[in-house]
Amino acid sequence: MEKLIITAAICGAEVTKEDNENLPVTPEELALAAKEAEDAGASIIHLHVRDKEGLPTQDVEVFREAIELMKRAGVRAIIQPSTGGAVGMTAEERLQPVTLKPEMASLDCGSINFTDDAVFINTPRIIRTFAEEMKRSGVLPELECFDMGHLANALALCKSELAPKHKHFNFVLGVPGGLPAGIRTLKLMVDSIPGDATWTVTAIGRHQLEMAFHAIPMGGHVRVGFEDNIYYSRGRLAESNAQLVKRVVRLANEYGRMTADPDETRRILELT
Ligand code: KMH
Ligand code: ZN
């Protein structure tokens, strides 16, 4: 079986230090968290950044600083900035990190109800524009699918002139308003993608561990991290992103599946 790609989603846009004081938010903290996650076995860092108040921002200069500090700290993992940002941001705001020409970026493939009165908006035009910008900049999109309709949009994109060079899907399960996390929903998504595509699974809260358990023998890849889950176990907050990564490495190794290092991940995703 192909080696396992572990993505560490180290910060996100919604979680706060009040939720878990170990959340990295400053560029310095993000760089340290990325290095620790990579040392633990992660080969992709999914990156959101925060402003001086700790609030989500898509400011390209903050991304630049965080990425520079990561490189200086010796991070070799693929750094994958978010173009999802936070609910309520404009498409222009969200697209900013693509101008840095990262190897990868997230591309959200549909809209979804989010919190109380908020919708995470990804219209067909937004999806197309983001895909165009990424293609123009040589950025590989990770196709984020929170629901089956998103997957249908992603599959249509893959058949269009905007098809990415390599098709890599992220099934985001367990967001209220999206597809619930479970073996049946995961299987439905996996069975719907082309044979030459790769996939990873993201799941919210306690489902993060459960979905990793499923993905490892299914040949998929796994995302963990504070963006999606702040707990190590019921009632016990995680100490670091690296702690969550290490557990997935142990699970995979017990099963007999080794983890991909950054260069192996680049080969799997046809980035080289
Ligand atoms: N923060 C969510 C609204 C992504 O990074 O592309 C969107 C999100 C997805 O986190
Ligand atoms: Zn994200």
Coordinates of C-alpha atoms and ligand atoms in Angstrom, one line a residue:
M1 CA 0.0 0.0 0.0
E2 CA 1.1 3.5 -0.7
K3 CA 2.8 5.3 2.2
L4 CA 0.5 7.4 4.4
I5 CA 0.4 11.1 4.0
I6 CA -0.4 12.9 7.3
T7 CA -1.6 16.5 7.0
A8 CA -1.4 18.6 10.2
A9 CA -4.0 21.4 10.2
I10 CA -2.3 23.2 13.0
C11 CA -4.4 26.3 13.6
G12 CA -7.6 26.8 11.6
A13 CA -9.8 29.9 11.8
E14 CA -12.3 29.1 14.4
V15 CA -10.5 27.6 17.4
T16 CA -9.1 30.0 20.0
K17 CA -6.5 29.9 22.8
E18 CA -9.5 30.0 25.2
D19 CA -10.5 26.6 23.8
N20 CA -7.0 25.2 24.0
E21 CA -4.1 27.3 25.3
N22 CA -1.7 25.1 23.2
L23 CA -3.2 26.4 19.9
P24 CA -0.4 28.1 17.9
V25 CA -1.4 31.5 16.5
T26 CA 1.6 33.8 16.0
P27 CA 3.9 33.2 13.1
E28 CA 6.6 32.1 15.6
E29 CA 4.2 29.6 17.2
L30 CA 3.0 28.4 13.9
A31 CA 6.6 27.7 12.7
L32 CA 7.4 25.8 15.8
A33 CA 4.2 23.8 15.6
A34 CA 4.8 23.0 11.9
K35 CA 8.4 21.8 12.7
E36 CA 7.2 19.6 15.6
A37 CA 4.4 18.2 13.5
E38 CA 6.8 17.4 10.7
D39 CA 9.3 15.8 13.1
A40 CA 6.4 13.7 14.4
G41 CA 5.5 12.4 10.9
A42 CA 3.4 15.0 9.1
S43 CA 4.3 15.9 5.5
I44 CA 1.7 18.5 4.7
I45 CA 1.0 21.6 6.8
H46 CA -2.5 23.0 6.2
L47 CA -2.1 26.6 7.2
H48 CA -4.3 29.4 8.4
V49 CA -2.9 32.5 10.0
R50 CA -4.1 35.0 12.6
D51 CA -3.6 38.7 13.1
K52 CA -2.1 40.4 16.1
E53 CA -5.4 40.0 18.0
G54 CA -5.4 36.3 17.2
L55 CA -8.3 36.7 14.8
P56 CA -8.3 34.9 11.4
T57 CA -6.7 36.8 8.5
Q58 CA -5.8 36.0 4.9
D59 CA -3.2 38.9 4.9
V60 CA -0.5 37.7 2.5
E61 CA 2.2 39.3 4.6
V62 CA 1.3 37.3 7.6
F63 CA 1.3 34.1 5.5
R64 CA 4.7 35.2 4.1
E65 CA 6.1 35.7 7.5
A66 CA 4.8 32.4 8.9
I67 CA 6.1 30.5 5.8
E68 CA 9.5 32.2 6.0
L69 CA 9.8 31.3 9.7
M70 CA 8.8 27.7 8.9
K71 CA 11.5 27.4 6.2
R72 CA 14.0 29.0 8.6
A73 CA 13.1 26.4 11.2
G74 CA 13.9 23.7 8.7
V75 CA 10.4 22.7 7.7
R76 CA 10.5 20.6 4.4
A77 CA 6.8 19.6 4.5
I78 CA 4.5 20.9 1.8
I79 CA 2.9 24.1 3.1
Q80 CA -0.7 24.3 2.0
P81 CA -2.3 27.7 2.8
S82 CA -6.0 27.8 3.2
T83 CA -8.1 29.7 0.6
G84 CA -11.1 29.0 2.8
G85 CA -10.1 31.5 5.4
A86 CA -13.0 32.2 7.7
V87 CA -16.7 32.6 7.1
G88 CA -17.6 36.1 6.0
M89 CA -14.3 36.9 4.2
T90 CA -14.5 38.0 0.6
A91 CA -13.2 35.8 -2.2
E92 CA -10.5 38.4 -3.0
E93 CA -9.3 38.3 0.6
R94 CA -9.3 34.5 0.7
L95 CA -7.2 34.2 -2.5
Q96 CA -4.3 36.2 -1.3
P97 CA -1.9 33.4 -0.2
V98 CA -2.0 32.0 -3.8
T99 CA 0.1 34.9 -4.9
L100 CA 2.9 33.4 -2.9
K101 CA 2.8 30.4 -5.3
P102 CA 2.8 27.7 -2.6
E103 CA 3.0 24.1 -3.8
M104 CA -0.6 23.5 -2.7
A105 CA -3.6 25.3 -1.4
S106 CA -7.0 24.3 -0.3
L107 CA -9.9 24.8 -2.8
D108 CA -13.4 24.5 -1.2
C109 CA -15.8 23.0 -3.6
G110 CA -19.2 24.1 -2.4
S111 CA -21.2 26.2 0.1
I112 CA -22.3 24.9 3.5
N113 CA -24.2 26.1 6.5
F114 CA -21.7 26.9 9.2
T115 CA -22.6 28.4 12.6
D116 CA -25.9 29.8 13.7
D117 CA -26.6 32.4 11.0
A118 CA -23.5 31.9 8.8
V119 CA -22.9 30.2 5.5
F120 CA -19.5 29.4 4.1
I121 CA -20.0 30.6 0.6
N122 CA -18.3 29.0 -2.4
T123 CA -20.4 29.8 -5.5
P124 CA -19.6 28.1 -8.8
R125 CA -17.9 31.4 -9.8
I126 CA -15.7 31.4 -6.7
I127 CA -14.7 27.8 -7.3
R128 CA -13.9 28.5 -10.9
T129 CA -11.9 31.6 -10.2
F130 CA -9.9 30.0 -7.4
A131 CA -9.2 27.0 -9.7
E132 CA -8.1 29.4 -12.5
E133 CA -5.8 31.3 -10.2
M134 CA -4.2 28.2 -8.8
K135 CA -3.7 26.8 -12.3
R136 CA -2.1 30.0 -13.5
S137 CA 0.2 30.1 -10.4
G138 CA 1.2 26.4 -10.6
V139 CA -0.5 25.6 -7.3
L140 CA -2.0 22.2 -6.8
P141 CA -5.5 22.5 -5.3
E142 CA -6.6 20.1 -2.6
L143 CA -10.3 19.6 -3.4
E144 CA -12.2 20.2 -0.1
C145 CA -15.5 18.3 -0.1
F146 CA -17.8 18.8 3.0
D147 CA -20.8 17.2 1.2
M148 CA -21.7 15.1 -1.8
G149 CA -22.7 18.1 -3.8
H150 CA -19.2 19.5 -3.2
L151 CA -17.8 16.3 -4.5
A152 CA -20.0 16.5 -7.6
N153 CA -18.6 20.0 -8.2
A154 CA -15.0 18.8 -7.7
L155 CA -15.6 15.9 -10.1
A156 CA -17.0 18.3 -12.7
L157 CA -13.9 20.5 -12.2
C158 CA -11.7 17.5 -12.8
K159 CA -13.4 16.9 -16.2
S160 CA -13.0 20.6 -17.2
E161 CA -10.1 22.5 -18.7
L162 CA -9.3 23.5 -15.1
A163 CA -8.6 20.0 -14.0
P164 CA -5.6 19.8 -11.7
K165 CA -2.6 17.9 -12.8
H166 CA -3.1 15.5 -9.9
K167 CA -6.6 15.0 -8.4
H168 CA -6.3 15.1 -4.6
F169 CA -9.5 15.2 -2.5
N170 CA -10.1 16.0 1.1
F171 CA -13.3 14.6 2.5
V172 CA -14.3 16.8 5.4
L173 CA -16.8 14.9 7.5
G174 CA -18.7 15.8 10.6
V175 CA -19.2 19.5 10.1
P176 CA -22.8 20.2 11.2
G177 CA -24.7 20.9 8.0
G178 CA -22.3 18.7 6.0
L179 CA -21.9 15.0 5.5
P180 CA -21.7 13.2 8.9
A181 CA -18.5 11.3 9.7
G182 CA -18.9 7.5 9.4
I183 CA -17.7 4.6 7.5
R184 CA -20.7 4.6 5.2
T185 CA -20.3 8.3 4.2
L186 CA -16.5 7.9 3.8
K187 CA -17.0 4.8 1.6
L188 CA -19.5 6.7 -0.5
M189 CA -17.1 9.4 -1.2
V190 CA -14.1 7.1 -1.8
D191 CA -16.2 5.1 -4.3
S192 CA -17.1 8.2 -6.2
I193 CA -13.6 9.4 -7.2
P194 CA -11.5 8.4 -10.2
G195 CA -9.1 5.5 -9.7
D196 CA -6.0 7.7 -10.3
A197 CA -7.0 10.2 -7.6
T198 CA -5.7 10.3 -4.0
W199 CA -7.8 11.2 -1.0
T200 CA -7.4 12.2 2.6
V201 CA -10.0 12.4 5.4
T202 CA -10.6 15.2 7.8
A203 CA -13.1 14.8 10.6
I204 CA -14.3 17.0 13.4
G205 CA -13.8 16.4 17.1
R206 CA -13.8 12.8 18.3
H207 CA -14.4 11.6 14.7
Q208 CA -10.9 12.6 13.8
L209 CA -9.4 9.4 15.4
E210 CA -12.3 7.2 14.2
M211 CA -11.8 8.3 10.6
A212 CA -8.0 7.8 10.8
F213 CA -8.8 4.2 11.9
H214 CA -10.8 3.7 8.7
A215 CA -8.6 5.6 6.3
I216 CA -5.3 3.7 7.1
P217 CA -6.4 0.3 5.8
M218 CA -8.5 1.8 3.0
G219 CA -5.4 3.3 1.4
G220 CA -6.4 6.9 2.1
H221 CA -4.5 9.6 3.8
V222 CA -5.2 11.4 7.1
R223 CA -5.5 14.9 8.4
V224 CA -5.3 15.7 12.1
G225 CA -4.7 18.9 14.1
F226 CA -6.2 21.6 16.2
E227 CA -8.2 23.1 13.3
D228 CA -10.6 20.2 13.5
N229 CA -10.1 18.8 17.0
I230 CA -8.6 20.1 20.2
Y231 CA -8.9 17.0 22.3
Y232 CA -6.6 14.0 22.6
S233 CA -9.3 12.0 24.3
R234 CA -12.7 12.6 25.9
G235 CA -12.3 15.6 28.2
R236 CA -8.5 15.7 27.8
L237 CA -7.2 18.6 25.7
A238 CA -4.3 17.8 23.2
E239 CA -0.9 19.1 24.2
S240 CA 0.2 19.8 20.7
N241 CA -0.5 19.1 17.0
A242 CA 2.5 16.8 17.1
Q243 CA 0.9 14.7 19.8
L244 CA -2.1 14.1 17.5
V245 CA 0.2 13.3 14.5
K246 CA 2.3 10.8 16.6
R247 CA -0.8 8.8 17.4
V248 CA -1.7 8.4 13.7
V249 CA 1.9 7.3 13.0
R250 CA 1.7 4.7 15.7
L251 CA -1.7 3.4 14.3
A252 CA -0.4 3.2 10.8
N253 CA 2.9 1.5 11.8
E254 CA 1.0 -1.1 13.9
Y255 CA -1.1 -1.8 10.8
G256 CA 2.1 -2.1 8.7
R257 CA 1.7 1.1 6.8
M258 CA 4.7 3.5 6.8
T259 CA 4.4 7.3 6.6
A260 CA 5.5 9.3 3.6
D261 CA 8.2 11.9 4.2
P262 CA 7.8 15.3 2.4
D263 CA 9.6 14.1 -0.7
E264 CA 7.7 10.9 -0.9
T265 CA 4.5 13.0 -0.5
R266 CA 5.6 15.2 -3.4
R267 CA 6.0 12.1 -5.6
I268 CA 2.6 10.7 -4.6
L269 CA 0.9 14.0 -5.4
E270 CA 3.0 14.4 -8.6
L271 CA 4.4 17.7 -7.4
T272 CA 7.9 16.9 -8.6
Ligands
KMH1 N1 -12.6 28.0 8.1 C1 -13.5 27.4 7.3 C2 -14.6 28.4 7.0 C3 -10.2 25.7 4.1 O1 -9.2 25.9 4.9 O2 -10.1 25.6 2.9 C4 -13.0 27.0 6.0 C5 -11.8 26.1 6.0 C6 -11.5 25.4 4.7 O3 -11.1 26.0 6.9
ZN2 ZN -8.7 25.1 6.8

